[in-house]
Amino acid sequence: MLRLGPLAAARCLPGLGPLCLAGNRGSFARSWLPAGDRGPLSRQVRAAAGGERLPVLKTPKGTRDHPPAQAALRERLLSAVVSCFKRHGAAAIDTPVLELRVPFARYLAMNKITKMKRYHVAKVYRRDNPATTRGRYREFYQCDFDIAGQFDPMIPDAECLKIVHEILSDLQLGDFVIKVNDRRILNGVFAVCGVPESKFIPACCTVDKLDKVPWEEVRSEMVGEKGLSPEAADRIGEYVQLHGGLDLIEQLLQDPKLSQNKVAKEGLGDMKLLFEYLTLFGITGKISFDLSLARGLDYYTGVIFEAVLLQQENEHVEEPVSVGSVAGGGRYDGLVGMFDAKGRKVPCVGVSIGIERIFSILEQRLEASGEKLRTTETQVLVATPQKHLLAARMKLISELWDAGIKAEMLYKKDPKLLKQLQYCEDTGIPLAAIVGEQELADGVVKLRDVATRKEVNIPREKLIDEIRRRLEP
């Protein structure tokens, strides 16, 4: 289950040393080391220079490198997510990677901001040693979208769910469901089932395991470890195994016990309103009101939600990728006030997109399909067919660069034309601008479509316009 709320609590890592947080940004890491001694890495470099064998190199546990193909895939994914955030009018912010408090709540309280719609995409870090096979790493990207401010009920919450729906639909990850619940409803369930208020949070954390283990195990933990009576656990089980839509909400509003609990009744009223808004957005087909959804973080005060992939529709992969949920969030109206000197509250609702888990799915799909992903955006390769034409290539490529066209050339004085054209095919460059002795004499450039291998002579002064025309979507 995705444990990351919209507040990136994983960024508060007093247990990690500065070098761990510095990542591979050398100057930042070195600045933490004593003057005159730049640490083990420098000693290893000096040892290598002296002919000593270095130990086998590997990335720190829970981290990994991303070669060009993976980096390109990740860039596409992040771009799609950020485009959605921007489409909904969010502004970007950035906060320090070294935090003593929860970043967004601290940011709002410290700057006395009472209204904001923001997104934040950054590398963050977790203290534990997660299961990397499930797309969880100690160093990872977090993509947050939050709406802060006092607004009419459920309108911002509905937009957060719409954003999750848009992102998962656009990425074509397969069938998914967005589970929704409300902490007030859950607390009301605990109350009417005879659970003392002091045990609401422990009971909530136990219910949160229902997506992984059967009810019998959850019940056993409630009774054996959390100290609930068997009768209370049985009554809870009658509620938390329910899921549905508006019909279930109406049913619970008529429930003899739950309807008499003020907190639960408020939550059910807001849930009904939320479903009305989601109907207007046209996304209720992917929404499930699920009373087993608890989300263990105790700062949630209202609506909570979590998106889960139901299956992986990919003919190349025999078994689904086990990556858990891929987005989660909810309402946290009391958190900002905890950091404000006067306790002023700023209601907030937000969602985190599980980028690393989604990336694991896309990465495996790409590998299984054998598809080759372009790692550069080069549009034109400048090539020459004869020797002694380096100056002509350099002059032409400079003209293309100055015109804003993404262009490359091979770093050899006299490369063979076949090697240059093969480079285009290998890297997916769509056009080759060939300038030889005859083209120089005629004042033209031979423009080659790499895919069709068709060539046409273009007057030099019209080359840039012709390239732009061909590159138009």
Short mmCIF file of C-alpha atoms in Angstrom, two decimals:
data_model
loop_
_atom_site.label_atom_id
_atom_site.label_comp_id
_atom_site.label_asym_id
_atom_site.label_seq_id
_atom_site.Cartn_x
_atom_site.Cartn_y
_atom_site.Cartn_z
CA MET A 1 0.00 0.00 0.00
CA LEU A 2 1.23 3.45 -0.81
CA ARG A 3 2.18 5.03 2.49
CA LEU A 4 3.11 8.44 1.15
CA GLY A 5 0.62 11.16 1.91
CA PRO A 6 0.58 14.53 0.16
CA LEU A 7 2.99 15.93 2.70
CA ALA A 8 6.07 13.91 1.80
CA ALA A 9 6.81 12.94 5.37
CA ALA A 10 9.63 10.81 4.02
CA ARG A 11 11.65 13.95 3.48
CA CYS A 12 12.16 14.37 7.24
CA LEU A 13 15.11 12.05 7.74
CA PRO A 14 17.23 13.07 10.73
CA GLY A 15 18.58 9.51 10.75
CA LEU A 16 20.30 9.81 7.38
CA GLY A 17 23.72 11.41 7.24
CA PRO A 18 24.41 14.40 4.98
CA LEU A 19 26.29 12.32 2.44
CA CYS A 20 23.27 10.07 1.96
CA LEU A 21 21.05 13.08 1.31
CA ALA A 22 23.60 14.68 -0.97
CA GLY A 23 23.18 11.94 -3.54
CA ASN A 24 25.68 12.19 -6.39
CA ARG A 25 25.95 15.98 -6.30
CA GLY A 26 29.67 15.96 -5.53
CA SER A 27 30.20 19.57 -4.49
CA PHE A 28 27.31 19.41 -2.02
CA ALA A 29 28.57 16.17 -0.53
CA ARG A 30 32.15 17.37 -0.26
CA SER A 31 31.08 20.52 1.54
CA TRP A 32 30.11 18.37 4.52
CA LEU A 33 33.60 16.86 4.86
CA PRO A 34 36.45 18.29 6.97
CA ALA A 35 38.87 20.64 5.26
CA GLY A 36 41.94 18.85 3.89
CA ASP A 37 40.24 15.45 3.87
CA ARG A 38 37.60 14.76 1.28
CA GLY A 39 36.72 11.36 2.64
CA PRO A 40 36.81 7.73 1.40
CA LEU A 41 36.06 8.62 -2.22
CA SER A 42 39.10 10.87 -2.53
CA ARG A 43 41.31 8.26 -0.88
CA GLN A 44 40.04 5.68 -3.38
CA VAL A 45 40.80 8.00 -6.28
CA ARG A 46 44.34 8.54 -4.99
CA ALA A 47 44.75 4.80 -4.52
CA ALA A 48 43.62 4.16 -8.10
CA ALA A 49 46.09 6.73 -9.38
CA GLY A 50 48.80 4.81 -7.53
CA GLY A 51 47.87 1.59 -9.29
CA GLU A 52 45.87 -0.01 -6.48
CA ARG A 53 42.74 -1.99 -7.34
CA LEU A 54 39.50 -0.32 -6.26
CA PRO A 55 36.71 -2.29 -4.56
CA VAL A 56 33.68 -3.28 -6.60
CA LEU A 57 31.46 -0.24 -7.02
CA LYS A 58 27.72 -0.30 -6.41
CA THR A 59 25.00 2.17 -5.57
CA PRO A 60 23.91 2.55 -1.94
CA LYS A 61 21.26 0.09 -0.78
CA GLY A 62 17.79 1.09 -1.90
CA THR A 63 19.03 3.32 -4.74
CA ARG A 64 19.84 2.75 -8.39
CA ASP A 65 21.27 4.43 -11.47
CA HIS A 66 19.08 5.26 -14.43
CA PRO A 67 20.74 4.79 -17.83
CA PRO A 68 19.55 6.92 -20.77
CA ALA A 69 16.56 4.74 -21.76
CA GLN A 70 15.22 4.66 -18.19
CA ALA A 71 15.88 8.36 -17.74
CA ALA A 72 13.97 9.12 -20.95
CA LEU A 73 11.03 6.99 -19.81
CA ARG A 74 11.01 8.68 -16.41
CA GLU A 75 11.13 12.11 -18.05
CA ARG A 76 8.08 11.26 -20.17
CA LEU A 77 6.22 10.03 -17.11
CA LEU A 78 7.03 13.08 -15.01
CA SER A 79 6.11 15.36 -17.91
CA ALA A 80 2.69 13.72 -18.23
CA VAL A 81 2.01 14.11 -14.51
CA VAL A 82 3.21 17.71 -14.33
CA SER A 83 1.15 18.60 -17.43
CA CYS A 84 -1.95 17.38 -15.61
CA PHE A 85 -1.11 19.42 -12.51
CA LYS A 86 -0.59 22.53 -14.64
CA ARG A 87 -3.84 21.88 -16.52
CA HIS A 88 -5.61 22.21 -13.18
CA GLY A 89 -3.98 25.55 -12.40
CA ALA A 90 -1.35 24.49 -9.86
CA ALA A 91 1.80 26.53 -9.26
CA ALA A 92 5.12 24.82 -8.58
CA ILE A 93 7.02 25.26 -5.32
CA ASP A 94 10.29 23.82 -4.06
CA THR A 95 11.30 23.17 -0.47
CA PRO A 96 14.62 21.99 1.03
CA VAL A 97 15.40 18.31 0.89
CA LEU A 98 16.58 18.59 4.50
CA GLU A 99 13.44 19.18 6.56
CA LEU A 100 12.73 19.14 10.29
CA ARG A 101 8.98 19.37 9.71
CA VAL A 102 6.48 18.20 7.09
CA PRO A 103 7.41 20.40 4.11
CA PHE A 104 4.14 21.80 2.73
CA ALA A 105 2.48 22.31 6.11
CA ARG A 106 5.64 24.02 7.37
CA TYR A 107 5.79 26.17 4.20
CA LEU A 108 2.21 27.37 4.61
CA ALA A 109 2.53 28.09 8.32
CA MET A 110 5.92 29.81 8.07
CA ASN A 111 4.81 32.07 5.21
CA LYS A 112 1.32 32.66 6.63
CA ILE A 113 -0.32 31.41 3.43
CA THR A 114 -4.02 30.65 3.72
CA LYS A 115 -4.89 29.79 0.11
CA MET A 116 -2.81 27.95 -2.48
CA LYS A 117 -2.96 25.31 -5.21
CA ARG A 118 0.48 23.84 -5.70
CA TYR A 119 2.44 20.90 -7.04
CA HIS A 120 5.89 19.71 -6.13
CA VAL A 121 8.03 17.13 -7.90
CA ALA A 122 11.32 16.24 -6.23
CA LYS A 123 13.56 13.46 -5.01
CA VAL A 124 12.79 12.45 -1.46
CA TYR A 125 14.16 9.84 0.91
CA ARG A 126 12.78 7.26 3.31
CA ARG A 127 14.40 5.93 6.43
CA ASP A 128 13.50 2.25 6.09
CA ASN A 129 14.84 -0.44 3.74
CA PRO A 130 11.89 -1.00 1.39
CA ALA A 131 11.29 -3.92 -0.96
CA THR A 132 12.82 -2.71 -4.22
CA THR A 133 11.13 -5.56 -6.08
CA ARG A 134 7.82 -3.78 -5.47
CA GLY A 135 9.01 -0.50 -6.91
CA ARG A 136 9.98 0.99 -3.53
CA TYR A 137 13.36 2.67 -3.02
CA ARG A 138 15.02 4.75 -0.32
CA GLU A 139 15.65 7.49 -2.88
CA PHE A 140 12.67 8.21 -5.08
CA TYR A 141 10.61 10.88 -6.79
CA GLN A 142 7.48 12.16 -5.12
CA CYS A 143 4.82 14.04 -7.07
CA ASP A 144 2.41 15.98 -4.88
CA PHE A 145 -0.65 18.08 -5.70
CA ASP A 146 -2.39 19.99 -2.90
CA ILE A 147 -5.16 22.54 -2.51
CA ALA A 148 -4.98 24.68 0.62
CA GLY A 149 -7.68 27.07 1.76
CA GLN A 150 -11.21 27.42 3.08
CA PHE A 151 -13.61 26.40 0.30
CA ASP A 152 -17.08 24.91 -0.03
CA PRO A 153 -17.16 21.22 0.94
CA MET A 154 -15.90 18.50 -1.38
CA ILE A 155 -15.18 20.67 -4.44
CA PRO A 156 -11.36 20.56 -4.04
CA ASP A 157 -11.57 16.91 -2.94
CA ALA A 158 -13.46 16.01 -6.11
CA GLU A 159 -10.82 17.76 -8.24
CA CYS A 160 -8.03 15.74 -6.58
CA LEU A 161 -9.84 12.53 -7.51
CA LYS A 162 -10.37 13.82 -11.05
CA ILE A 163 -6.63 14.45 -11.33
CA VAL A 164 -5.83 10.88 -10.27
CA HIS A 165 -8.34 9.58 -12.80
CA GLU A 166 -6.86 11.72 -15.59
CA ILE A 167 -3.28 10.66 -14.89
CA LEU A 168 -3.99 6.92 -14.68
CA SER A 169 -6.20 7.06 -17.77
CA ASP A 170 -3.65 9.02 -19.81
CA LEU A 171 -0.83 6.64 -18.88
CA GLN A 172 -2.92 3.63 -20.02
CA LEU A 173 -1.74 1.46 -17.15
CA GLY A 174 -4.72 -0.88 -17.36
CA ASP A 175 -7.87 -1.14 -15.30
CA PHE A 176 -7.85 0.67 -11.97
CA VAL A 177 -10.13 1.65 -9.12
CA ILE A 178 -9.94 4.67 -6.84
CA LYS A 179 -11.07 3.71 -3.34
CA VAL A 180 -12.52 6.47 -1.19
CA ASN A 181 -13.52 6.64 2.45
CA ASP A 182 -13.67 9.24 5.21
CA ARG A 183 -11.85 9.11 8.53
CA ARG A 184 -14.96 10.52 10.22
CA ILE A 185 -16.99 7.57 8.93
CA LEU A 186 -14.34 5.15 10.11
CA ASN A 187 -14.15 6.78 13.53
CA GLY A 188 -17.92 6.66 13.73
CA VAL A 189 -17.84 2.95 12.93
CA PHE A 190 -15.34 2.36 15.74
CA ALA A 191 -17.45 4.40 18.16
CA VAL A 192 -20.73 2.58 17.49
CA CYS A 193 -18.91 -0.76 17.66
CA GLY A 194 -17.73 -0.04 21.19
CA VAL A 195 -14.07 0.86 20.56
CA PRO A 196 -12.63 3.38 23.07
CA GLU A 197 -11.48 6.61 21.41
CA SER A 198 -7.93 5.97 22.63
CA LYS A 199 -7.82 2.91 20.37
CA PHE A 200 -9.21 4.52 17.20
CA ILE A 201 -5.77 5.01 15.62
CA PRO A 202 -4.45 1.48 16.44
CA ALA A 203 -7.71 0.01 15.12
CA CYS A 204 -7.43 2.16 12.02
CA CYS A 205 -3.90 0.92 11.34
CA THR A 206 -5.11 -2.66 11.63
CA VAL A 207 -8.05 -2.13 9.27
CA ASP A 208 -5.56 -0.63 6.83
CA LYS A 209 -4.14 -4.13 6.30
CA LEU A 210 -7.36 -5.52 4.84
CA ASP A 211 -6.13 -5.10 1.27
CA LYS A 212 -3.23 -7.46 2.04
CA VAL A 213 -4.58 -10.06 4.46
CA PRO A 214 -7.99 -11.70 5.02
CA TRP A 215 -10.43 -10.41 7.62
CA GLU A 216 -9.68 -13.32 9.94
CA GLU A 217 -6.08 -12.13 10.37
CA VAL A 218 -7.15 -8.52 10.84
CA ARG A 219 -9.69 -9.59 13.48
CA SER A 220 -7.08 -11.68 15.24
CA GLU A 221 -4.72 -8.68 15.45
CA MET A 222 -7.49 -6.42 16.73
CA VAL A 223 -8.29 -8.78 19.56
CA GLY A 224 -4.86 -10.23 20.30
CA GLU A 225 -2.63 -7.17 19.84
CA LYS A 226 -4.81 -4.06 19.94
CA GLY A 227 -6.91 -5.13 22.91
CA LEU A 228 -10.36 -4.91 21.31
CA SER A 229 -13.10 -7.21 22.50
CA PRO A 230 -14.13 -10.03 20.12
CA GLU A 231 -17.64 -8.55 20.00
CA ALA A 232 -16.32 -5.11 18.95
CA ALA A 233 -14.08 -6.70 16.29
CA ASP A 234 -17.02 -8.66 14.88
CA ARG A 235 -19.17 -5.54 14.69
CA ILE A 236 -16.34 -3.66 12.93
CA GLY A 237 -16.08 -6.50 10.42
CA GLU A 238 -19.72 -6.04 9.44
CA TYR A 239 -18.90 -2.51 8.28
CA VAL A 240 -15.35 -2.51 6.94
CA GLN A 241 -16.00 -5.29 4.44
CA LEU A 242 -18.61 -3.14 2.64
CA HIS A 243 -17.92 -1.31 -0.59
CA GLY A 244 -20.08 0.28 -3.25
CA GLY A 245 -21.31 3.67 -4.39
CA LEU A 246 -24.18 6.04 -3.73
CA ASP A 247 -26.47 3.15 -2.81
CA LEU A 248 -24.14 2.14 0.02
CA ILE A 249 -23.94 5.73 1.25
CA GLU A 250 -27.74 5.93 1.37
CA GLN A 251 -27.85 2.57 3.15
CA LEU A 252 -25.42 3.73 5.85
CA LEU A 253 -27.30 7.02 6.29
CA GLN A 254 -30.27 4.87 7.28
CA ASP A 255 -28.19 2.57 9.51
CA PRO A 256 -29.81 2.62 13.00
CA LYS A 257 -26.50 2.99 14.84
CA LEU A 258 -24.27 4.88 12.42
CA SER A 259 -26.94 7.46 11.60
CA GLN A 260 -27.01 8.40 15.29
CA ASN A 261 -23.28 9.16 15.39
CA LYS A 262 -22.71 12.85 14.64
CA VAL A 263 -19.19 12.44 13.23
CA ALA A 264 -20.14 9.53 10.96
CA LYS A 265 -23.26 11.34 9.76
CA GLU A 266 -21.17 14.38 8.77
CA GLY A 267 -18.74 12.15 6.90
CA LEU A 268 -21.53 10.30 5.08
CA GLY A 269 -23.16 13.60 4.12
CA ASP A 270 -19.90 14.84 2.60
CA MET A 271 -19.33 11.49 0.89
CA LYS A 272 -22.76 11.76 -0.75
CA LEU A 273 -21.91 15.26 -1.94
CA LEU A 274 -18.53 14.05 -3.21
CA PHE A 275 -20.18 11.33 -5.30
CA GLU A 276 -22.57 13.90 -6.77
CA TYR A 277 -19.60 15.98 -7.92
CA LEU A 278 -17.76 12.91 -9.23
CA THR A 279 -20.87 12.05 -11.23
CA LEU A 280 -20.69 15.49 -12.84
CA PHE A 281 -17.02 14.81 -13.65
CA GLY A 282 -18.07 11.51 -15.23
CA ILE A 283 -15.66 9.31 -13.28
CA THR A 284 -17.83 7.37 -10.80
CA GLY A 285 -17.29 4.21 -12.86
CA LYS A 286 -13.76 4.06 -11.41
CA ILE A 287 -14.67 5.13 -7.86
CA SER A 288 -15.47 2.73 -5.00
CA PHE A 289 -16.68 3.80 -1.58
CA ASP A 290 -14.69 1.27 0.45
CA LEU A 291 -15.01 1.19 4.22
CA SER A 292 -11.84 -0.90 4.56
CA LEU A 293 -9.71 2.01 3.32
CA ALA A 294 -8.04 3.55 6.34
CA ARG A 295 -4.64 5.00 5.32
CA GLY A 296 -2.58 4.68 8.48
CA LEU A 297 -1.26 8.25 8.69
CA ASP A 298 -3.02 9.88 11.63
CA TYR A 299 -3.09 13.44 10.28
CA TYR A 300 -6.00 12.75 7.92
CA THR A 301 -9.24 14.38 9.10
CA GLY A 302 -11.79 13.72 6.35
CA VAL A 303 -11.92 12.15 2.90
CA ILE A 304 -9.13 9.67 2.11
CA PHE A 305 -8.49 7.91 -1.17
CA GLU A 306 -6.15 5.45 -2.82
CA ALA A 307 -5.81 4.30 -6.45
CA VAL A 308 -5.07 0.63 -7.12
CA LEU A 309 -4.31 -1.13 -10.39
CA LEU A 310 -6.61 -4.12 -10.81
CA GLN A 311 -4.63 -5.93 -13.47
CA GLN A 312 -1.91 -5.41 -16.02
CA GLU A 313 -3.24 -5.75 -19.51
CA ASN A 314 -0.11 -6.71 -21.39
CA GLU A 315 0.11 -9.72 -23.66
CA HIS A 316 3.89 -9.84 -23.28
CA VAL A 317 3.81 -10.30 -19.51
CA GLU A 318 2.43 -13.56 -18.15
CA GLU A 319 2.04 -12.40 -14.56
CA PRO A 320 0.88 -8.99 -13.31
CA VAL A 321 3.48 -6.68 -11.83
CA SER A 322 3.04 -6.52 -8.07
CA VAL A 323 3.45 -2.84 -7.22
CA GLY A 324 0.62 -2.07 -4.80
CA SER A 325 -1.31 1.17 -5.01
CA VAL A 326 -0.18 3.93 -7.35
CA ALA A 327 -1.66 7.08 -5.79
CA GLY A 328 -3.07 8.15 -2.47
CA GLY A 329 -4.05 11.13 -0.41
CA GLY A 330 -6.82 12.82 1.51
CA ARG A 331 -7.90 15.77 3.59
CA TYR A 332 -5.73 17.07 6.45
CA ASP A 333 -7.35 20.16 7.94
CA GLY A 334 -5.44 20.30 11.22
CA LEU A 335 -1.81 19.84 10.21
CA VAL A 336 -0.88 23.41 9.24
CA GLY A 337 -2.25 24.73 12.54
CA MET A 338 0.19 22.50 14.42
CA PHE A 339 3.06 24.58 13.01
CA ASP A 340 1.43 28.00 13.35
CA ALA A 341 2.34 30.00 16.44
CA LYS A 342 -1.30 30.98 16.96
CA GLY A 343 -2.70 27.63 15.90
CA ARG A 344 -4.42 29.08 12.83
CA LYS A 345 -5.80 26.25 10.70
CA VAL A 346 -5.58 26.05 6.93
CA PRO A 347 -7.77 23.26 5.51
CA CYS A 348 -5.91 21.16 2.94
CA VAL A 349 -6.51 18.23 0.63
CA GLY A 350 -3.92 16.61 -1.57
CA VAL A 351 -2.72 13.60 -3.48
CA SER A 352 0.63 11.93 -4.13
CA ILE A 353 1.25 10.04 -7.34
CA GLY A 354 3.35 6.89 -6.87
CA ILE A 355 5.80 7.67 -9.65
CA GLU A 356 8.32 4.95 -8.78
CA ARG A 357 5.70 2.23 -8.84
CA ILE A 358 4.21 3.45 -12.09
CA PHE A 359 7.72 3.67 -13.52
CA SER A 360 8.37 0.03 -12.55
CA ILE A 361 5.31 -1.02 -14.53
CA LEU A 362 6.22 1.01 -17.60
CA GLU A 363 9.83 -0.12 -17.41
CA GLN A 364 8.90 -3.79 -17.37
CA ARG A 365 6.41 -3.31 -20.19
CA LEU A 366 9.02 -1.59 -22.31
CA GLU A 367 11.54 -4.34 -21.68
CA ALA A 368 9.05 -7.10 -22.46
CA SER A 369 7.84 -5.48 -25.68
CA GLY A 370 11.35 -5.02 -27.07
CA GLU A 371 10.44 -1.48 -28.08
CA LYS A 372 13.40 0.87 -28.42
CA LEU A 373 12.90 4.19 -26.68
CA ARG A 374 14.63 7.26 -28.02
CA THR A 375 17.01 8.73 -25.46
CA THR A 376 17.65 12.03 -27.27
CA GLU A 377 15.54 14.60 -29.09
CA THR A 378 17.93 15.16 -32.01
CA GLN A 379 16.01 16.15 -35.13
CA VAL A 380 18.76 16.38 -37.73
CA LEU A 381 22.16 14.79 -38.25
CA VAL A 382 24.54 16.90 -40.33
CA ALA A 383 26.53 14.55 -42.56
CA THR A 384 29.13 14.71 -45.32
CA PRO A 385 29.83 12.08 -48.03
CA GLN A 386 33.47 12.96 -48.78
CA LYS A 387 36.66 13.76 -46.90
CA HIS A 388 37.92 17.20 -45.90
CA LEU A 389 34.43 18.63 -45.30
CA LEU A 390 34.51 19.08 -41.52
CA ALA A 391 34.37 22.87 -41.89
CA ALA A 392 31.23 22.58 -44.02
CA ARG A 393 29.55 20.35 -41.43
CA MET A 394 30.47 22.66 -38.55
CA LYS A 395 29.20 25.73 -40.36
CA LEU A 396 25.89 24.07 -41.27
CA ILE A 397 25.27 22.62 -37.82
CA SER A 398 25.95 26.01 -36.27
CA GLU A 399 23.24 27.51 -38.50
CA LEU A 400 20.79 24.83 -37.36
CA TRP A 401 21.62 25.32 -33.68
CA ASP A 402 21.21 29.09 -34.01
CA ALA A 403 17.77 28.48 -35.55
CA GLY A 404 16.74 26.36 -32.56
CA ILE A 405 16.89 23.03 -34.39
CA LYS A 406 18.21 20.07 -32.42
CA ALA A 407 21.13 18.75 -34.44
CA GLU A 408 24.16 16.49 -34.10
CA MET A 409 27.21 15.48 -36.10
CA LEU A 410 29.76 12.72 -35.58
CA TYR A 411 32.99 13.68 -33.84
CA LYS A 412 35.31 12.55 -36.61
CA LYS A 413 36.98 14.61 -39.31
CA ASP A 414 36.13 12.25 -42.13
CA PRO A 415 33.38 9.80 -41.11
CA LYS A 416 32.02 7.40 -43.70
CA LEU A 417 28.56 8.32 -44.96
CA LEU A 418 27.21 4.85 -44.24
CA LYS A 419 28.24 5.13 -40.58
CA GLN A 420 26.58 8.52 -40.31
CA LEU A 421 23.32 7.26 -41.78
CA GLN A 422 23.44 4.14 -39.61
CA TYR A 423 23.79 6.37 -36.56
CA CYS A 424 20.57 8.11 -37.57
CA GLU A 425 18.73 4.79 -37.78
CA ASP A 426 20.17 3.47 -34.53
CA THR A 427 19.22 6.57 -32.53
CA GLY A 428 15.94 7.45 -34.26
CA ILE A 429 17.03 10.75 -35.80
CA PRO A 430 14.37 11.51 -38.45
CA LEU A 431 16.36 13.70 -40.86
CA ALA A 432 19.89 13.89 -42.25
CA ALA A 433 21.24 17.07 -43.83
CA ILE A 434 23.98 16.00 -46.23
CA VAL A 435 26.42 18.52 -47.61
CA GLY A 436 29.05 17.34 -50.10
CA GLU A 437 31.25 18.92 -52.70
CA GLN A 438 28.46 19.00 -55.31
CA GLU A 439 25.93 20.41 -52.84
CA LEU A 440 28.37 23.16 -51.86
CA ALA A 441 28.92 24.03 -55.51
CA ASP A 442 25.16 24.12 -56.21
CA GLY A 443 24.23 26.02 -53.05
CA VAL A 444 21.92 23.24 -51.81
CA VAL A 445 21.71 20.71 -49.00
CA LYS A 446 20.52 17.16 -49.58
CA LEU A 447 17.78 16.46 -47.03
CA ARG A 448 17.23 12.76 -46.36
CA ASP A 449 14.18 11.25 -44.70
CA VAL A 450 15.80 8.51 -42.64
CA ALA A 451 12.69 6.33 -42.42
CA THR A 452 11.84 6.33 -46.16
CA ARG A 453 15.44 6.97 -47.36
CA LYS A 454 14.11 9.51 -49.85
CA GLU A 455 16.41 12.44 -50.60
CA VAL A 456 15.72 15.86 -52.07
CA ASN A 457 17.95 18.88 -52.72
CA ILE A 458 16.86 21.99 -50.81
CA PRO A 459 18.29 25.46 -51.49
CA ARG A 460 20.51 26.42 -48.58
CA GLU A 461 18.48 29.52 -47.73
CA LYS A 462 15.27 27.46 -47.52
CA LEU A 463 16.67 24.52 -45.54
CA ILE A 464 15.61 25.67 -42.06
CA ASP A 465 12.03 26.37 -43.15
CA GLU A 466 11.84 22.96 -44.86
CA ILE A 467 13.16 21.16 -41.76
CA ARG A 468 10.62 22.94 -39.57
CA ARG A 469 7.82 22.05 -41.98
CA ARG A 470 8.76 18.37 -41.91
CA LEU A 471 9.03 18.29 -38.16
CA GLU A 472 5.56 19.75 -37.60
CA PRO A 473 3.28 17.24 -35.80
#
